[in-house]
PDB file of C-alpha atoms in Angstrom:
ATOM      1  CA  MET F   2     -11.270   9.624  -7.675  1.00  0.00           C
ATOM      2  CA  LYS F   3      -8.781   9.932  -4.965  1.00  0.00           C
ATOM      3  CA  THR F   4     -10.289   8.300  -2.136  1.00  0.00           C
ATOM      4  CA  GLN F   5     -11.462   5.481  -4.135  1.00  0.00           C
ATOM      5  CA  LEU F   6      -7.603   4.596  -5.704  1.00  0.00           C
ATOM      6  CA  ARG F   7      -5.790   5.304  -2.057  1.00  0.00           C
ATOM      7  CA  LYS F   8      -8.365   2.546  -0.857  1.00  0.00           C
ATOM      8  CA  GLY F   9      -7.622   0.100  -3.694  1.00  0.00           C
ATOM      9  CA  THR F  10      -4.132   0.609  -3.226  1.00  0.00           C
ATOM     10  CA  LEU F  11      -3.457   0.558   0.176  1.00  0.00           C
ATOM     11  CA  GLU F  12      -2.748  -2.743   0.664  1.00  0.00           C
ATOM     12  CA  MET F  13      -0.431  -2.853  -1.985  1.00  0.00           C
ATOM     13  CA  CYS F  14       0.797   0.426  -0.283  1.00  0.00           C
ATOM     14  CA  VAL F  15       1.313  -1.226   3.691  1.00  0.00           C
ATOM     15  CA  LEU F  16       3.231  -4.741   1.872  1.00  0.00           C
ATOM     16  CA  ALA F  17       5.730  -2.322  -0.015  1.00  0.00           C
ATOM     17  CA  VAL F  18       6.557  -0.524   3.498  1.00  0.00           C
ATOM     18  CA  LEU F  19       7.197  -3.731   4.622  1.00  0.00           C
ATOM     19  CA  ALA F  20       8.883  -5.278   2.337  1.00  0.00           C
ATOM     20  CA  GLN F  21      11.493  -2.421   3.157  1.00  0.00           C
ATOM     21  CA  GLN F  22      11.554  -3.671   6.678  1.00  0.00           C
ATOM     22  CA  ASP F  23       9.587  -5.292   9.362  1.00  0.00           C
ATOM     23  CA  SER F  24       7.584  -2.433  11.199  1.00  0.00           C
ATOM     24  CA  TYR F  25       4.783  -1.319  13.775  1.00  0.00           C
ATOM     25  CA  VAL F  26       1.410   0.081  12.695  1.00  0.00           C
ATOM     26  CA  TYR F  27       2.341   3.408  13.715  1.00  0.00           C
ATOM     27  CA  GLU F  28       5.722   3.455  11.901  1.00  0.00           C
ATOM     28  CA  ILE F  29       3.869   2.265   8.926  1.00  0.00           C
ATOM     29  CA  VAL F  30       0.830   4.820   8.952  1.00  0.00           C
ATOM     30  CA  SER F  31       3.601   7.811   9.203  1.00  0.00           C
ATOM     31  CA  LYS F  32       5.588   6.815   6.437  1.00  0.00           C
ATOM     32  CA  LEU F  33       2.940   6.533   4.283  1.00  0.00           C
ATOM     33  CA  ALA F  34       1.314   9.830   5.448  1.00  0.00           C
ATOM     34  CA  GLN F  35       4.058  11.552   3.981  1.00  0.00           C
ATOM     35  CA  SER F  36       2.849  10.907   0.366  1.00  0.00           C
ATOM     36  CA  MET F  37      -1.369  10.389   1.144  1.00  0.00           C
ATOM     37  CA  ALA F  38      -3.628  10.831   3.605  1.00  0.00           C
ATOM     38  CA  ILE F  39      -4.307   7.802   6.108  1.00  0.00           C
ATOM     39  CA  SER F  40      -4.744   6.544   9.594  1.00  0.00           C
ATOM     40  CA  GLU F  41      -4.058   4.030  12.205  1.00  0.00           C
ATOM     41  CA  GLY F  42      -7.917   3.448  12.561  1.00  0.00           C
ATOM     42  CA  THR F  43      -7.180   2.493   8.437  1.00  0.00           C
ATOM     43  CA  VAL F  44      -4.294   0.283   9.014  1.00  0.00           C
ATOM     44  CA  TYR F  45      -5.602  -1.840  11.425  1.00  0.00           C
ATOM     45  CA  PRO F  46      -8.157  -3.719  10.248  1.00  0.00           C
ATOM     46  CA  LEU F  47      -5.837  -4.134   6.708  1.00  0.00           C
ATOM     47  CA  MET F  48      -3.318  -5.905   9.003  1.00  0.00           C
ATOM     48  CA  ARG F  49      -5.547  -8.283  10.600  1.00  0.00           C
ATOM     49  CA  ARG F  50      -6.689  -9.558   7.460  1.00  0.00           C
ATOM     50  CA  LEU F  51      -2.985  -9.511   6.191  1.00  0.00           C
ATOM     51  CA  GLN F  52      -2.015 -11.922   9.206  1.00  0.00           C
ATOM     52  CA  GLY F  53      -4.940 -13.968   8.353  1.00  0.00           C
ATOM     53  CA  ASP F  54      -3.955 -14.181   4.763  1.00  0.00           C
ATOM     54  CA  ASP F  55      -0.797 -15.224   6.186  1.00  0.00           C
ATOM     55  CA  TRP F  56       1.079 -12.390   4.335  1.00  0.00           C
ATOM     56  CA  VAL F  57       2.680 -10.975   7.696  1.00  0.00           C
ATOM     57  CA  SER F  58       3.818 -12.258  10.452  1.00  0.00           C
ATOM     58  CA  THR F  59       4.221 -10.835  13.953  1.00  0.00           C
ATOM     59  CA  TYR F  60       6.693 -10.475  17.019  1.00  0.00           C
ATOM     60  CA  LEU F  61       6.867  -8.288  20.348  1.00  0.00           C
ATOM     61  CA  VAL F  62       9.710  -5.994  20.887  1.00  0.00           C
ATOM     62  CA  GLU F  63       9.981  -4.744  24.065  1.00  0.00           C
ATOM     63  CA  SER F  64      10.074  -0.818  24.151  1.00  0.00           C
ATOM     64  CA  PRO F  65      11.945   1.221  26.905  1.00  0.00           C
ATOM     65  CA  SER F  66       8.966   3.526  27.050  1.00  0.00           C
ATOM     66  CA  GLY F  67       6.233   1.910  27.257  1.00  0.00           C
ATOM     67  CA  PRO F  68       4.576  -1.284  26.110  1.00  0.00           C
ATOM     68  CA  ALA F  69       5.574  -4.099  24.014  1.00  0.00           C
ATOM     69  CA  ARG F  70       5.259  -3.086  20.315  1.00  0.00           C
ATOM     70  CA  LYS F  71       3.709  -5.317  17.923  1.00  0.00           C
ATOM     71  CA  TYR F  72       6.152  -5.935  15.008  1.00  0.00           C
ATOM     72  CA  TYR F  73       4.759  -7.262  11.190  1.00  0.00           C
ATOM     73  CA  ARG F  74       7.346  -9.041   9.084  1.00  0.00           C
ATOM     74  CA  LEU F  75       6.580 -10.085   5.317  1.00  0.00           C
ATOM     75  CA  SER F  76       6.369 -13.452   4.859  1.00  0.00           C
ATOM     76  CA  ALA F  77       7.171 -15.274   1.494  1.00  0.00           C
ATOM     77  CA  SER F  78       3.728 -15.183   0.113  1.00  0.00           C
ATOM     78  CA  GLY F  79       3.187 -11.995   1.026  1.00  0.00           C
ATOM     79  CA  HIS F  80       6.152 -11.097  -1.219  1.00  0.00           C
ATOM     80  CA  ALA F  81       4.592 -13.378  -3.972  1.00  0.00           C
ATOM     81  CA  ALA F  82       1.578 -11.024  -3.236  1.00  0.00           C
ATOM     82  CA  LEU F  83       3.701  -7.460  -3.306  1.00  0.00           C
ATOM     83  CA  ALA F  84       5.480  -8.784  -6.773  1.00  0.00           C
ATOM     84  CA  ALA F  85       1.443  -9.578  -8.443  1.00  0.00           C
ATOM     85  CA  MET F  86       0.055  -6.480  -7.374  1.00  0.00           C
ATOM     86  CA  GLN F  87       2.336  -4.472  -8.912  1.00  0.00           C
ATOM     87  CA  GLN F  88       2.654  -6.383 -11.935  1.00  0.00           C
ATOM     88  CA  GLU F  89      -1.112  -5.506 -12.058  1.00  0.00           C
ATOM     89  CA  TRP F  90      -0.615  -1.823 -11.112  1.00  0.00           C
ATOM     90  CA  ASP F  91       1.598  -1.519 -14.003  1.00  0.00           C
ATOM     91  CA  SER F  92      -0.051  -2.945 -15.825  1.00  0.00           C
ATOM     92  CA  PHE F  93      -3.522  -0.771 -15.146  1.00  0.00           C
ATOM     93  CA  VAL F  94      -1.103   2.210 -15.243  1.00  0.00           C
ATOM     94  CA  ALA F  95       0.294   1.615 -18.510  1.00  0.00           C
ATOM     95  CA  GLU F  96      -3.400   1.108 -19.865  1.00  0.00           C
ATOM     96  CA  ILE F  97      -4.583   4.363 -18.551  1.00  0.00           C
ATOM     97  CA  ASN F  98      -1.786   6.473 -19.883  1.00  0.00           C
ATOM     98  CA  HIS F  99      -2.404   4.627 -22.947  1.00  0.00           C
ATOM     99  CA  VAL F 100      -6.451   6.109 -22.842  1.00  0.00           C
ATOM    100  CA  LEU F 101      -5.130   9.395 -21.554  1.00  0.00           C
ATOM    101  CA  GLY F 102      -2.112   9.807 -24.099  1.00  0.00           C
ATOM    102  CA  SER F 103      -4.601   9.045 -26.875  1.00  0.00           C
ATOM    103  CA  HIS F 104      -7.186  11.553 -25.650  1.00  0.00           C
ATOM    104  CA  GLN F 105      -4.667  14.533 -24.974  1.00  0.00           C
ATOM    105  CA  ALA F 106      -3.255  13.622 -28.944  1.00  0.00           C
ATOM    106  CA  ALA F 107      -6.839  14.293 -30.159  1.00  0.00           C
ATOM    107  CA  ARG F 108      -7.033  17.148 -28.069  1.00  0.00           C
ATOM    108  CA  HIS F 109      -3.949  19.002 -29.450  1.00  0.00           C
ATOM    109  CA  ARG F 110      -5.667  17.792 -33.254  1.00  0.00           C
ATOM    110  CA  GLY F 111      -8.587  19.762 -32.360  1.00  0.00           C
ATOM    111  CA  GLU F 112     -10.968  16.732 -31.942  1.00  0.00           C
ATOM    112  CA  THR F 113     -13.414  16.367 -29.598  1.00  0.00           C
ATOM    113  CA  ALA F 114     -13.425  12.864 -26.870  1.00  0.00           C
TER     114      ALA F 114
END
């Protein structure tokens, strides 16, 4: 179940990282890897889709230790999409917490679910 939840929320998580600052894919993956299992291979196709949806734009920055890096920047429509996703997520979490809270209360009363 955790894998499916991660897949369903990865787009929102990437947009949230970009809302903090422009980043390149390795940096995005490194930040997300601090709290979830993620790989670059998962993020590259997502970044192409986000760029196709005009939620991110790209620009190159020269690197002193290799080829130029492609940075991603959240666009205005990307910020709006992230805000909508966060609102949906908050609503979803509230619904699930309500169900779990009801289940927990029933368990404490000795009822069976």
